[in-house]
Tab-separated table of C-alpha atoms in Angstrom:
chain	number	residue	atom	x	y	z
A	1	UNK	CA	247.939	69.467	131.723
A	2	UNK	CA	245.450	71.598	129.835
A	3	UNK	CA	242.260	70.978	127.890
A	4	UNK	CA	242.402	72.042	124.267
A	5	UNK	CA	239.366	72.417	122.033
A	6	UNK	CA	240.086	70.703	118.750
A	7	UNK	CA	239.023	69.684	115.276
A	8	UNK	CA	241.686	67.384	113.861
A	9	UNK	CA	240.092	66.238	110.606
A	10	UNK	CA	239.247	69.011	108.152
A	11	UNK	CA	239.414	68.909	104.346
A	12	UNK	CA	240.613	71.829	102.276
A	13	UNK	CA	239.973	72.685	98.622
A	14	UNK	CA	242.804	70.261	97.826
A	15	UNK	CA	240.491	67.315	98.484
A	16	UNK	CA	238.345	66.857	95.369
A	17	UNK	CA	235.263	66.668	97.593
A	18	UNK	CA	236.262	69.765	99.606
A	19	UNK	CA	234.403	72.981	98.860
A	20	UNK	CA	236.282	75.651	96.872
A	21	UNK	CA	235.829	78.039	99.816
A	22	UNK	CA	237.946	75.718	101.985
A	23	UNK	CA	241.154	77.661	101.376
A	24	UNK	CA	243.820	77.504	104.083
A	25	UNK	CA	243.173	81.117	105.180
A	26	UNK	CA	239.407	80.596	105.329
A	27	UNK	CA	239.715	77.378	107.322
A	28	UNK	CA	242.083	78.891	109.872
A	29	UNK	CA	240.007	82.079	110.034
A	30	UNK	CA	236.834	80.094	110.697
A	31	UNK	CA	238.560	77.940	113.332
A	32	UNK	CA	239.889	81.073	115.070
A	33	UNK	CA	236.444	82.686	114.928
A	34	UNK	CA	234.928	79.639	116.566
A	35	UNK	CA	237.614	79.667	119.231
A	36	UNK	CA	239.276	76.318	118.549
A	37	UNK	CA	242.700	75.830	120.147
A	38	UNK	CA	244.024	73.226	117.734
A	39	UNK	CA	243.081	72.093	114.232
A	40	UNK	CA	244.464	69.795	111.557
A	41	UNK	CA	243.867	70.039	107.833
A	42	UNK	CA	243.900	66.474	106.563
A	43	UNK	CA	243.282	66.148	102.853
A	44	UNK	CA	243.023	62.809	101.112
A	45	UNK	CA	246.550	61.447	100.650
A	46	UNK	CA	248.129	64.903	100.590
A	47	UNK	CA	249.713	67.508	102.874
A	48	UNK	CA	250.199	70.039	100.077
A	49	UNK	CA	248.001	72.723	101.647
A	50	UNK	CA	249.609	72.342	105.072
A	51	UNK	CA	252.415	74.903	104.544
A	52	UNK	CA	249.794	77.608	103.961
A	53	UNK	CA	247.584	76.332	106.794
A	54	UNK	CA	250.452	76.474	109.283
A	55	UNK	CA	251.416	79.940	108.061
A	56	UNK	CA	247.918	81.322	108.705
A	57	UNK	CA	247.587	79.434	111.995
A	58	UNK	CA	250.651	81.260	113.266
A	59	UNK	CA	249.090	84.584	112.238
A	60	UNK	CA	245.813	83.776	113.977
A	61	UNK	CA	247.483	82.347	117.079
A	62	UNK	CA	246.040	78.866	116.903
A	63	UNK	CA	247.858	75.543	116.645
A	64	UNK	CA	247.549	73.688	113.325
A	65	UNK	CA	249.040	70.250	112.817
A	66	UNK	CA	250.117	69.181	109.348
A	67	UNK	CA	248.477	65.913	108.365
A	68	UNK	CA	246.610	63.880	105.824
A	69	UNK	CA	243.817	61.326	105.604
A	70	UNK	CA	245.457	58.282	104.081
A	71	UNK	CA	243.352	55.857	102.049
A	72	UNK	CA	245.106	52.529	102.686
A	73	UNK	CA	245.285	49.687	100.187
A	74	UNK	CA	242.159	48.263	101.857
A	75	UNK	CA	240.465	51.684	101.352
A	76	UNK	CA	240.433	52.237	105.108
A	77	UNK	CA	240.657	55.932	105.930
A	78	UNK	CA	243.168	56.855	108.638
A	79	UNK	CA	244.374	60.281	109.731
A	80	UNK	CA	248.114	60.841	110.166
A	81	UNK	CA	249.261	63.949	112.043
A	82	UNK	CA	252.758	65.334	112.470
A	83	UNK	CA	254.471	67.789	114.767
A	84	UNK	CA	256.861	69.026	112.106
A	85	UNK	CA	255.941	70.457	108.706
A	86	UNK	CA	259.116	69.283	107.024
A	87	UNK	CA	258.539	65.699	108.159
A	88	UNK	CA	254.917	65.928	107.022
A	89	UNK	CA	256.013	67.016	103.550
A	90	UNK	CA	258.479	64.101	103.386
A	91	UNK	CA	255.608	61.797	104.302
A	92	UNK	CA	253.515	63.511	101.594
A	93	UNK	CA	256.157	62.702	98.970
A	94	UNK	CA	256.360	59.094	100.177
A	95	UNK	CA	252.578	58.661	99.932
A	96	UNK	CA	252.162	60.381	96.561
A	97	UNK	CA	254.640	57.925	95.048
A	98	UNK	CA	252.415	55.094	96.244
A	99	UNK	CA	249.129	56.619	95.120
A	100	UNK	CA	247.402	54.868	92.259
A	101	UNK	CA	248.311	56.978	89.225
A	102	UNK	CA	244.863	57.776	87.944
A	103	UNK	CA	244.295	61.272	86.538
A	104	UNK	CA	241.653	63.362	88.279
A	105	UNK	CA	238.517	64.222	86.344
A	106	UNK	CA	237.515	67.584	87.824
A	107	UNK	CA	234.021	67.430	86.333
A	108	UNK	CA	233.247	64.240	88.220
A	109	UNK	CA	235.367	64.334	91.367
A	110	UNK	CA	236.088	68.042	91.859
A	111	UNK	CA	239.150	70.275	91.860
A	112	UNK	CA	242.374	69.556	93.774
A	113	UNK	CA	243.686	73.033	94.493
A	114	UNK	CA	246.890	74.061	96.257
A	115	UNK	CA	247.019	77.521	97.858
A	116	UNK	CA	250.078	79.540	98.854
A	117	UNK	CA	250.792	81.742	101.878
A	118	UNK	CA	249.122	84.707	100.156
A	119	UNK	CA	245.950	82.585	99.961
A	120	UNK	CA	246.254	82.485	96.169
A	121	UNK	CA	245.772	79.378	94.039
A	122	UNK	CA	249.262	78.219	93.047
A	123	UNK	CA	248.751	74.741	91.631
A	124	UNK	CA	246.688	71.601	91.303
A	125	UNK	CA	247.410	67.911	91.910
A	126	UNK	CA	247.041	65.920	88.662
A	127	UNK	CA	246.330	62.432	90.029
A	128	UNK	CA	243.067	61.692	91.809
A	129	UNK	CA	243.705	61.927	95.543
A	130	UNK	CA	240.792	59.856	96.838
A	131	UNK	CA	242.272	56.630	95.474
A	132	UNK	CA	244.002	54.073	97.635
A	133	UNK	CA	247.735	54.120	98.216
A	134	UNK	CA	249.921	51.043	98.240
A	135	UNK	CA	250.315	51.051	102.032
A	136	UNK	CA	248.385	48.574	104.183
A	137	UNK	CA	246.581	49.593	107.360
A	138	UNK	CA	248.810	47.485	109.588
A	139	UNK	CA	251.887	49.258	108.231
A	140	UNK	CA	250.583	52.771	108.705
A	141	UNK	CA	251.172	53.181	112.446
A	142	UNK	CA	254.872	52.381	112.206
A	143	UNK	CA	255.212	54.452	109.067
A	144	UNK	CA	253.644	57.553	110.633
A	145	UNK	CA	255.838	57.025	113.728
A	146	UNK	CA	258.952	56.903	111.555
A	147	UNK	CA	258.129	60.473	110.473
A	148	UNK	CA	257.543	61.477	114.096
A	149	UNK	CA	253.783	61.412	113.608
A	150	UNK	CA	250.753	59.599	114.910
A	151	UNK	CA	247.931	57.714	113.186
A	152	UNK	CA	244.322	57.202	114.181
A	153	UNK	CA	241.640	55.365	112.204
A	154	UNK	CA	239.037	57.818	110.878
A	155	UNK	CA	235.275	57.688	111.486
A	156	UNK	CA	235.323	54.039	112.547
A	157	UNK	CA	231.520	54.068	112.888
A	158	UNK	CA	230.934	54.898	109.234
A	159	UNK	CA	229.644	52.242	106.857
A	160	UNK	CA	232.188	52.997	104.133
A	161	UNK	CA	235.956	53.580	104.151
A	162	UNK	CA	236.287	52.826	107.842
A	163	UNK	CA	238.491	50.352	109.688
A	164	UNK	CA	235.514	48.384	110.967
A	165	UNK	CA	233.429	48.452	107.762
A	166	UNK	CA	236.313	47.598	105.433
A	167	UNK	CA	238.287	45.123	107.525
A	168	UNK	CA	235.327	43.899	109.561
A	169	UNK	CA	237.092	44.239	112.904
A	170	UNK	CA	239.976	45.935	114.649
A	171	UNK	CA	243.093	43.876	113.849
A	172	UNK	CA	244.238	42.460	117.207
A	173	UNK	CA	247.866	43.455	116.601
A	174	UNK	CA	246.920	47.110	116.072
A	175	UNK	CA	249.001	49.738	117.837
A	176	UNK	CA	246.910	52.884	117.538
A	177	UNK	CA	245.893	54.474	120.854
A	178	UNK	CA	243.329	56.956	119.522
A	179	UNK	CA	240.275	56.308	117.365
A	180	UNK	CA	237.929	58.774	115.708
A	181	UNK	CA	234.185	58.250	116.012
A	182	UNK	CA	231.797	60.379	113.988
A	183	UNK	CA	228.697	59.796	116.080
A	184	UNK	CA	229.614	59.527	119.758
A	185	UNK	CA	226.185	58.059	120.511
A	186	UNK	CA	227.403	54.854	118.859
A	187	UNK	CA	230.440	54.582	121.133
A	188	UNK	CA	228.947	52.239	123.724
A	189	UNK	CA	227.948	49.684	121.102
A	190	UNK	CA	231.222	50.093	119.213
A	191	UNK	CA	233.160	49.352	122.389
A	192	UNK	CA	230.969	46.379	123.189
A	193	UNK	CA	231.639	44.859	119.766
A	194	UNK	CA	235.293	45.924	119.596
A	195	UNK	CA	236.976	45.545	123.003
A	196	UNK	CA	240.220	46.998	121.567
A	197	UNK	CA	238.522	50.396	121.713
A	198	UNK	CA	238.254	50.184	125.516
A	199	UNK	CA	241.937	51.011	125.641
A	200	UNK	CA	241.689	53.873	123.149
A	201	UNK	CA	241.334	57.591	123.487
A	202	UNK	CA	238.177	58.423	121.518
A	203	UNK	CA	238.001	61.686	119.632
A	204	UNK	CA	235.400	63.135	117.291
A	205	UNK	CA	236.181	65.535	114.466
A	206	UNK	CA	234.097	67.308	111.865
A	207	UNK	CA	235.603	65.763	108.680
A	208	UNK	CA	234.413	69.119	107.324
A	209	UNK	CA	234.211	69.679	103.594
A	210	UNK	CA	232.422	73.032	104.035
A	211	UNK	CA	233.426	75.948	106.265
A	212	UNK	CA	230.221	75.866	108.280
A	213	UNK	CA	230.822	72.214	109.216
A	214	UNK	CA	234.025	72.904	111.166
A	215	UNK	CA	233.351	71.920	114.775
A	216	UNK	CA	232.311	74.306	117.495
A	217	UNK	CA	234.694	74.160	120.475
A	218	UNK	CA	232.637	71.520	122.296
A	219	UNK	CA	235.118	68.685	122.812
A	220	UNK	CA	238.548	68.880	124.390
A	221	UNK	CA	241.737	66.878	124.401
A	222	UNK	CA	244.165	66.878	127.310
A	223	UNK	CA	247.706	67.898	126.464
A	224	UNK	CA	250.729	69.114	128.396
A	225	UNK	CA	250.702	72.414	126.565
A	226	UNK	CA	249.211	74.143	123.530
A	227	UNK	CA	251.697	72.937	120.919
A	228	UNK	CA	251.909	70.574	117.946
A	229	UNK	CA	254.303	68.271	119.786
A	230	UNK	CA	252.089	68.015	122.864
A	231	UNK	CA	249.003	67.167	120.793
A	232	UNK	CA	250.852	64.431	118.887
A	233	UNK	CA	252.168	63.070	122.218
A	234	UNK	CA	248.642	63.073	123.651
A	235	UNK	CA	247.320	61.079	120.684
A	236	UNK	CA	250.099	58.504	121.026
A	237	UNK	CA	248.805	57.288	124.369
A	238	UNK	CA	245.470	56.662	125.967
B	1	UNK	CA	217.939	43.768	79.131
B	2	UNK	CA	217.577	47.504	79.623
B	3	UNK	CA	217.828	49.335	82.933
B	4	UNK	CA	214.058	49.909	82.740
B	5	UNK	CA	213.441	46.208	82.242
B	6	UNK	CA	215.597	45.480	85.281
B	7	UNK	CA	213.593	47.977	87.343
B	8	UNK	CA	210.300	46.511	86.038
B	9	UNK	CA	211.436	43.002	86.999
B	10	UNK	CA	210.993	44.068	90.649
B	11	UNK	CA	214.041	42.030	91.611
B	12	UNK	CA	215.495	45.053	93.344
B	13	UNK	CA	214.250	48.033	95.266
B	14	UNK	CA	214.699	51.383	93.512
B	15	UNK	CA	216.668	54.046	95.392
B	16	UNK	CA	216.945	56.356	92.400
B	17	UNK	CA	215.784	55.959	88.806
B	18	UNK	CA	218.214	57.884	86.647
B	19	UNK	CA	218.196	59.007	83.054
B	20	UNK	CA	218.757	56.710	80.071
B	21	UNK	CA	216.502	53.941	81.357
B	22	UNK	CA	216.524	52.401	77.875
B	23	UNK	CA	220.276	51.676	78.156
B	24	UNK	CA	221.255	48.054	77.631
B	25	UNK	CA	222.936	46.355	80.571
B	26	UNK	CA	225.960	44.575	79.137
B	27	UNK	CA	227.134	42.539	82.120
B	28	UNK	CA	227.185	42.503	85.887
B	29	UNK	CA	230.361	43.737	87.567
B	30	UNK	CA	231.232	42.952	91.194
B	31	UNK	CA	233.768	44.913	93.212
B	32	UNK	CA	233.890	46.821	96.478
B	33	UNK	CA	237.197	48.629	96.206
B	34	UNK	CA	236.567	51.868	94.336
B	35	UNK	CA	240.150	52.082	93.139
B	36	UNK	CA	239.780	48.779	91.296
B	37	UNK	CA	236.285	49.523	89.993
B	38	UNK	CA	237.540	52.827	88.637
B	39	UNK	CA	240.008	51.157	86.310
B	40	UNK	CA	238.131	47.971	85.485
B	41	UNK	CA	234.351	48.451	85.538
B	42	UNK	CA	233.205	48.386	81.941
B	43	UNK	CA	230.891	50.840	80.287
B	44	UNK	CA	227.286	49.633	80.477
B	45	UNK	CA	227.802	47.281	83.417
B	46	UNK	CA	225.433	46.766	86.324
B	47	UNK	CA	227.825	47.351	89.223
B	48	UNK	CA	226.979	45.320	92.325
B	49	UNK	CA	228.691	46.526	95.502
B	50	UNK	CA	228.348	47.100	99.229
B	51	UNK	CA	230.422	50.309	99.165
B	52	UNK	CA	227.829	53.030	99.568
B	53	UNK	CA	229.393	56.461	99.672
B	54	UNK	CA	229.486	59.460	97.420
B	55	UNK	CA	232.599	58.264	95.622
B	56	UNK	CA	230.748	55.130	94.523
B	57	UNK	CA	228.541	57.371	92.400
B	58	UNK	CA	231.507	59.348	91.097
B	59	UNK	CA	233.205	56.111	90.031
B	60	UNK	CA	229.962	54.796	88.467
B	61	UNK	CA	229.704	57.993	86.490
B	62	UNK	CA	233.351	57.857	85.438
B	63	UNK	CA	233.104	54.216	84.378
B	64	UNK	CA	229.772	54.948	82.650
B	65	UNK	CA	228.042	52.063	84.437
B	66	UNK	CA	224.426	51.472	83.413
B	67	UNK	CA	223.327	51.248	87.046
B	68	UNK	CA	224.548	50.548	90.585
B	69	UNK	CA	223.077	47.844	92.811
B	70	UNK	CA	223.666	48.023	96.548
B	71	UNK	CA	223.759	44.436	97.849
B	72	UNK	CA	223.585	42.847	101.311
B	73	UNK	CA	221.055	45.423	102.480
B	74	UNK	CA	223.665	48.197	102.424
B	75	UNK	CA	222.457	51.709	101.850
B	76	UNK	CA	223.883	54.834	100.313
B	77	UNK	CA	224.607	57.579	102.783
B	78	UNK	CA	222.581	60.792	102.568
B	79	UNK	CA	225.131	62.683	100.494
B	80	UNK	CA	225.339	59.802	98.032
B	81	UNK	CA	221.558	59.580	97.582
B	82	UNK	CA	221.559	63.273	96.725
B	83	UNK	CA	224.449	62.776	94.301
B	84	UNK	CA	222.603	59.905	92.589
B	85	UNK	CA	219.583	62.166	92.099
B	86	UNK	CA	221.711	65.098	90.887
B	87	UNK	CA	223.716	62.968	88.458
B	88	UNK	CA	220.663	60.923	87.425
B	89	UNK	CA	222.351	57.606	88.126
B	90	UNK	CA	220.091	54.587	88.572
B	91	UNK	CA	220.693	52.993	91.972
B	92	UNK	CA	218.895	49.870	93.158
B	93	UNK	CA	219.220	47.872	96.352
B	94	UNK	CA	218.711	44.345	97.604
B	95	UNK	CA	219.144	42.253	100.734
B	96	UNK	CA	220.780	39.550	98.575
B	97	UNK	CA	224.502	38.823	98.688
B	98	UNK	CA	226.603	40.300	95.878
B	99	UNK	CA	226.977	37.023	93.967
B	100	UNK	CA	223.277	36.231	94.012
B	101	UNK	CA	222.340	39.757	92.956
B	102	UNK	CA	224.809	39.630	90.062
B	103	UNK	CA	223.608	36.143	89.109
B	104	UNK	CA	220.016	37.354	88.844
B	105	UNK	CA	221.151	39.970	86.354
B	106	UNK	CA	223.403	37.532	84.516
B	107	UNK	CA	220.549	35.068	84.056
B	108	UNK	CA	218.464	37.714	82.346
B	109	UNK	CA	221.069	38.738	79.808
B	110	UNK	CA	221.244	37.270	76.292
B	111	UNK	CA	224.112	34.854	76.843
B	112	UNK	CA	225.353	34.566	73.284
B	113	UNK	CA	226.318	38.223	73.485
B	114	UNK	CA	227.999	37.938	76.842
B	115	UNK	CA	231.710	38.027	76.948
B	116	UNK	CA	232.586	37.542	80.582
């Protein structure tokens, strides 16, 4: 087993709220500069910048997992990560079909930019990505698994768009084995109020929307090796 | 009732006083899912919600709500408070439940013009 420094929840310029400087090359470059072993770019309801992210990750010698932050029908945010780009893009197509078809207003929400492997803007997503998709939280674990991926609820300590704020509690029939907490100082109280979390691996990611917010290599995750597959396997179990 | 009159009523605490305080409030609107509010909140409404993040302000702006009222003692996060100031959106808050907050507004509107 080895300890990998990680940041598994980063937004690119594809998320309307992500800074324009968050291009795939810049994100990977910043992560490499900081010395992270493994990252994941997880835009709202979209994997469309993951091909470029994985391309640059290979160049920089770090591991990048393709993924997305799904906004469920209850507006609970949950991160799905995959060990295979092709599967991630199939999942992307599945989710986009179920996204509320509401056109983005760039002035109000921001741009939704797709970059290619030359780090050049090559397209935009027309429908607003921060909306909810017609997939319920309880369905998401099995769905991500069917694409060979893993799901964890995002920033469960946040007062908006989190599993605990939106549903009020952790559904007792949940299957996730990893949960993301923004502020680790709140973990003790979270566990006290939500015993389900006792059996969970707790991770903390930056949820960065700006380059400077990408995490320093302070936290680690134990995996069998430094690979996409091993990180997904680690997140599947406590 | 204008937004200024609502502020002056002291029913709610002011988080941010925006522009266009002389705008008429047409009706209260209650919803916590942004995706529903986005399509259904009407222009000029006073939107009462507990969902306090930056997208709440973006949706309020898109829907052209007259003001946003955070109910149940919920607060906007830091980024959202800054967005409210930048976009000059009036945001108020109250410890009251959503229904009671909306009812207070409803009771102050001229009812012959209401079309709920």
